[in-house]
Structure formats: C-alpha cells, structure tokens
PDB file of C-alpha atoms in Angstrom:
ATOM      1  CA  UNK Y  26      41.333 -47.114  40.631  1.00 91.00           C
ATOM      2  CA  UNK Y  27      39.735 -46.915  37.215  1.00 96.00           C
ATOM      3  CA  UNK Y  28      38.269 -48.816  34.807  1.00 96.00           C
ATOM      4  CA  UNK Y  29      37.448 -47.701  30.770  1.00 97.00           C
ATOM      5  CA  UNK Y  30      35.709 -49.929  28.009  1.00 97.00           C
ATOM      6  CA  UNK Y  31      36.656 -50.442  25.097  1.00 96.00           C
ATOM      7  CA  UNK Y  32      33.973 -51.950  22.731  1.00 94.00           C
ATOM      8  CA  UNK Y  33      35.428 -54.323  20.263  1.00 91.00           C
ATOM      9  CA  UNK Y  34      34.787 -55.909  17.371  1.00 82.00           C
ATOM     10  CA  UNK Y  35      31.698 -56.916  15.176  1.00 81.00           C
ATOM     11  CA  UNK Y  36      29.367 -58.490  17.851  1.00 80.00           C
ATOM     12  CA  UNK Y  37      30.544 -54.865  20.390  1.00 89.00           C
ATOM     13  CA  UNK Y  38      32.362 -56.864  23.317  1.00 89.00           C
ATOM     14  CA  UNK Y  39      32.539 -54.947  26.234  1.00 93.00           C
ATOM     15  CA  UNK Y  40      36.513 -54.940  27.308  1.00 95.00           C
ATOM     16  CA  UNK Y  41      37.620 -53.412  30.559  1.00 96.00           C
ATOM     17  CA  UNK Y  42      41.003 -51.846  31.394  1.00 97.00           C
ATOM     18  CA  UNK Y  43      41.543 -51.651  34.798  1.00 96.00           C
ATOM     19  CA  UNK Y  44      44.375 -49.760  36.153  1.00 96.00           C
ATOM     20  CA  UNK Y  45      46.120 -47.888  39.333  1.00 95.00           C
ATOM     21  CA  UNK Y  46      48.444 -45.437  38.669  1.00 93.00           C
ATOM     22  CA  UNK Y  47      50.575 -47.244  35.513  1.00 95.00           C
ATOM     23  CA  UNK Y  48      49.325 -50.473  36.789  1.00 96.00           C
ATOM     24  CA  UNK Y  49      46.280 -52.059  34.717  1.00 97.00           C
ATOM     25  CA  UNK Y  50      45.092 -55.416  33.750  1.00 96.00           C
ATOM     26  CA  UNK Y  51      42.515 -56.500  30.787  1.00 97.00           C
ATOM     27  CA  UNK Y  52      39.035 -57.784  31.245  1.00 95.00           C
ATOM     28  CA  UNK Y  53      37.622 -60.333  27.598  1.00 94.00           C
ATOM     29  CA  UNK Y  54      40.215 -58.725  25.228  1.00 96.00           C
ATOM     30  CA  UNK Y  55      37.983 -59.341  22.590  1.00 88.00           C
ATOM     31  CA  UNK Y  56      39.864 -58.081  19.213  1.00 82.00           C
ATOM     32  CA  UNK Y  57      42.195 -55.652  17.793  1.00 90.00           C
ATOM     33  CA  UNK Y  58      44.505 -55.949  19.862  1.00 93.00           C
ATOM     34  CA  UNK Y  59      46.664 -52.953  18.324  1.00 96.00           C
ATOM     35  CA  UNK Y  60      43.664 -50.889  19.181  1.00 96.00           C
ATOM     36  CA  UNK Y  61      43.950 -51.841  23.286  1.00 97.00           C
ATOM     37  CA  UNK Y  62      47.914 -52.095  22.720  1.00 98.00           C
ATOM     38  CA  UNK Y  63      47.455 -48.481  21.816  1.00 98.00           C
ATOM     39  CA  UNK Y  64      44.926 -47.185  24.494  1.00 98.00           C
ATOM     40  CA  UNK Y  65      47.302 -49.027  27.412  1.00 98.00           C
ATOM     41  CA  UNK Y  66      50.812 -46.565  25.750  1.00 98.00           C
ATOM     42  CA  UNK Y  67      48.735 -43.822  25.464  1.00 98.00           C
ATOM     43  CA  UNK Y  68      48.020 -43.806  29.134  1.00 98.00           C
ATOM     44  CA  UNK Y  69      51.235 -45.088  29.853  1.00 98.00           C
ATOM     45  CA  UNK Y  70      49.534 -48.420  31.743  1.00 98.00           C
ATOM     46  CA  UNK Y  71      52.257 -51.504  31.941  1.00 97.00           C
ATOM     47  CA  UNK Y  72      49.335 -54.985  31.490  1.00 98.00           C
ATOM     48  CA  UNK Y  73      50.160 -57.351  34.167  1.00 98.00           C
ATOM     49  CA  UNK Y  74      47.751 -59.301  33.752  1.00 97.00           C
ATOM     50  CA  UNK Y  75      44.551 -60.721  31.321  1.00 97.00           C
ATOM     51  CA  UNK Y  76      41.244 -61.958  32.785  1.00 95.00           C
ATOM     52  CA  UNK Y  77      38.722 -64.445  31.003  1.00 93.00           C
ATOM     53  CA  UNK Y  78      35.250 -64.090  32.103  1.00 89.00           C
ATOM     54  CA  UNK Y  79      34.967 -66.730  29.948  1.00 74.00           C
ATOM     55  CA  UNK Y  80      36.496 -69.022  26.472  1.00 77.00           C
ATOM     56  CA  UNK Y  81      33.698 -67.703  23.296  1.00 69.00           C
ATOM     57  CA  UNK Y  82      35.660 -66.146  20.359  1.00 77.00           C
ATOM     58  CA  UNK Y  83      34.597 -63.042  20.720  1.00 78.00           C
ATOM     59  CA  UNK Y  84      36.362 -62.403  24.273  1.00 73.00           C
ATOM     60  CA  UNK Y  85      39.195 -63.731  23.631  1.00 87.00           C
ATOM     61  CA  UNK Y  86      40.473 -62.993  20.244  1.00 88.00           C
ATOM     62  CA  UNK Y  87      43.653 -60.401  21.133  1.00 94.00           C
ATOM     63  CA  UNK Y  88      44.864 -62.638  24.099  1.00 95.00           C
ATOM     64  CA  UNK Y  89      47.664 -64.080  22.473  1.00 96.00           C
ATOM     65  CA  UNK Y  90      48.906 -60.685  20.521  1.00 97.00           C
ATOM     66  CA  UNK Y  91      48.891 -58.779  24.303  1.00 98.00           C
ATOM     67  CA  UNK Y  92      50.996 -61.777  25.674  1.00 98.00           C
ATOM     68  CA  UNK Y  93      53.414 -61.948  23.271  1.00 97.00           C
ATOM     69  CA  UNK Y  94      53.428 -58.267  23.798  1.00 98.00           C
ATOM     70  CA  UNK Y  95      53.890 -58.048  27.100  1.00 98.00           C
ATOM     71  CA  UNK Y  96      54.232 -61.126  29.143  1.00 98.00           C
ATOM     72  CA  UNK Y  97      51.662 -60.674  31.700  1.00 97.00           C
ATOM     73  CA  UNK Y  98      50.028 -63.040  33.204  1.00 97.00           C
ATOM     74  CA  UNK Y  99      46.566 -64.128  31.795  1.00 97.00           C
ATOM     75  CA  UNK Y 100      43.877 -66.023  34.541  1.00 95.00           C
ATOM     76  CA  UNK Y 101      40.729 -68.064  33.879  1.00 93.00           C
ATOM     77  CA  UNK Y 102      38.462 -71.068  35.358  1.00 91.00           C
ATOM     78  CA  UNK Y 103      39.179 -74.611  35.097  1.00 92.00           C
ATOM     79  CA  UNK Y 104      35.987 -75.020  33.474  1.00 87.00           C
ATOM     80  CA  UNK Y 105      36.969 -73.196  30.400  1.00 83.00           C
ATOM     81  CA  UNK Y 106      39.872 -74.905  29.497  1.00 87.00           C
ATOM     82  CA  UNK Y 107      39.245 -76.576  26.891  1.00 84.00           C
ATOM     83  CA  UNK Y 108      36.448 -74.236  24.932  1.00 79.00           C
ATOM     84  CA  UNK Y 109      40.058 -71.987  25.598  1.00 86.00           C
ATOM     85  CA  UNK Y 110      42.119 -74.027  24.032  1.00 82.00           C
ATOM     86  CA  UNK Y 111      40.169 -75.329  21.140  1.00 74.00           C
ATOM     87  CA  UNK Y 112      40.119 -79.120  22.579  1.00 65.00           C
ATOM     88  CA  UNK Y 113      36.181 -78.361  22.554  1.00 64.00           C
ATOM     89  CA  UNK Y 114      35.395 -75.685  19.614  1.00 59.00           C
ATOM     90  CA  UNK Y 115      32.848 -73.390  20.740  1.00 54.00           C
ATOM     91  CA  UNK Y 116      29.282 -73.114  18.314  1.00 57.00           C
ATOM     92  CA  UNK Y 117      30.626 -69.865  18.302  1.00 50.00           C
ATOM     93  CA  UNK Y 118      33.022 -71.338  15.959  1.00 51.00           C
ATOM     94  CA  UNK Y 119      30.229 -71.416  13.384  1.00 53.00           C
ATOM     95  CA  UNK Y 120      30.736 -68.059  12.929  1.00 52.00           C
ATOM     96  CA  UNK Y 121      33.223 -67.505   9.855  1.00 49.00           C
ATOM     97  CA  UNK Y 122      35.580 -64.648  11.651  1.00 53.00           C
ATOM     98  CA  UNK Y 123      35.484 -66.408  14.626  1.00 51.00           C
ATOM     99  CA  UNK Y 124      37.405 -70.024  13.222  1.00 59.00           C
ATOM    100  CA  UNK Y 125      40.263 -70.630  14.570  1.00 63.00           C
ATOM    101  CA  UNK Y 126      39.891 -68.653  17.798  1.00 73.00           C
ATOM    102  CA  UNK Y 127      42.313 -70.173  21.059  1.00 79.00           C
ATOM    103  CA  UNK Y 128      44.120 -69.376  22.962  1.00 81.00           C
ATOM    104  CA  UNK Y 129      47.750 -70.442  22.302  1.00 90.00           C
ATOM    105  CA  UNK Y 130      49.506 -68.526  25.517  1.00 93.00           C
ATOM    106  CA  UNK Y 131      50.100 -69.655  28.719  1.00 96.00           C
ATOM    107  CA  UNK Y 132      46.868 -69.302  31.076  1.00 95.00           C
ATOM    108  CA  UNK Y 133      46.782 -69.639  34.637  1.00 95.00           C
ATOM    109  CA  UNK Y 134      43.964 -71.767  35.754  1.00 92.00           C
ATOM    110  CA  UNK Y 135      42.383 -71.396  39.468  1.00 90.00           C
ATOM    111  CA  UNK Y 136      39.704 -74.357  40.231  1.00 89.00           C
ATOM    112  CA  UNK Y 137      37.660 -72.826  42.988  1.00 85.00           C
ATOM    113  CA  UNK Y 138      33.834 -70.816  43.180  1.00 84.00           C
ATOM    114  CA  UNK Y 139      36.028 -67.993  44.703  1.00 88.00           C
ATOM    115  CA  UNK Y 140      39.355 -66.673  44.377  1.00 90.00           C
ATOM    116  CA  UNK Y 141      41.087 -63.357  44.931  1.00 94.00           C
ATOM    117  CA  UNK Y 142      43.838 -62.198  42.702  1.00 94.00           C
ATOM    118  CA  UNK Y 143      46.844 -59.237  43.469  1.00 93.00           C
ATOM    119  CA  UNK Y 144      47.681 -57.496  40.259  1.00 91.00           C
ATOM    120  CA  UNK Y 145      50.644 -55.233  42.081  1.00 91.00           C
ATOM    121  CA  UNK Y 146      48.094 -54.069  44.518  1.00 87.00           C
ATOM    122  CA  UNK Y 147      45.139 -53.687  42.846  1.00 88.00           C
ATOM    123  CA  UNK Y 148      42.638 -56.641  44.213  1.00 91.00           C
ATOM    124  CA  UNK Y 149      40.189 -58.986  41.817  1.00 89.00           C
ATOM    125  CA  UNK Y 150      37.555 -61.683  43.185  1.00 92.00           C
ATOM    126  CA  UNK Y 151      37.045 -64.210  40.639  1.00 87.00           C
ATOM    127  CA  UNK Y 152      33.287 -64.993  41.204  1.00 86.00           C
ATOM    128  CA  UNK Y 153      32.401 -68.332  39.702  1.00 81.00           C
ATOM    129  CA  UNK Y 154      28.971 -67.918  37.905  1.00 80.00           C
ATOM    130  CA  UNK Y 155      28.556 -70.751  35.222  1.00 65.00           C
ATOM    131  CA  UNK Y 156      25.234 -70.227  32.791  1.00 61.00           C
ATOM    132  CA  UNK Y 157      26.788 -68.219  29.511  1.00 57.00           C
ATOM    133  CA  UNK Y 158      29.078 -71.442  29.692  1.00 54.00           C
ATOM    134  CA  UNK Y 159      30.660 -73.211  32.036  1.00 55.00           C
ATOM    135  CA  UNK Y 160      33.505 -71.787  34.009  1.00 46.00           C
ATOM    136  CA  UNK Y 161      32.174 -68.040  33.315  1.00 44.00           C
TER     137      UNK Y 161
END
C-alpha cells in the first residue's frame, strides 16, 4: 500500500491518495479536481472511493468533479450530512472562495462510531472522532 499527500488550495489542505496496485481512494479532495485526476491518471490508478473526514468546504471542493469522472463511492459519517449537503451552512462559507461549496453527488453515510471498509482489498477503518466537527 502507498499513501501520497497532495497539498491543495489556498488553505493548503492535505488530500491523501491511498493506493494498492491500480486501486485508489482519496481522503478529503479539497479542491483542484483536475490536479487530483492528473495524479491518478499519471499513476494509472482507478479511483474507487472518496472518504470525507468532515464536511468543511476546504475538504470537499473536488468531490463532485471526481465523482463525475469516476462514479466512485463517497463515504462520510452521517453526522456530517447537513453540512455536506448545504442544509446547514458551514461557518466557513463566510470566506468568499467557499461560498456555495457542498456535495451534490450521492454520499454513503455510516452511523457507527467505528466501521471498516473494504475497497477492492484495501481495508480502511472509519473512526468517529468529533471535535473539529460533529461527524469528524
């Protein structure tokens, strides 16, 4: 397994690409979907899932772009639903470059405090650690 870090956007958000063979998933695709896609293509990775640690706009800006290209799963904790879908706006939306950022693509939510996911043989554990946001 390989983990690559991409630093994206004006807030220098860490986005991670986790891969094994040609399978990959992305954690927190902040923005710059073209940059993430170029990295995936350059390495011949097939994006199978996007994991969101929380719904703040600086972590979700490229979700819809990548989903439209790859039709991959998008996974987040249920407690982030309202902020991800824009039902309850993030306080961060007062930053001009974050206005209107939400996820329009289908999200698979998990409800447990702990859940394991198998992405084509790559196991990732989702652990609820509220604090930064309710569902992070």
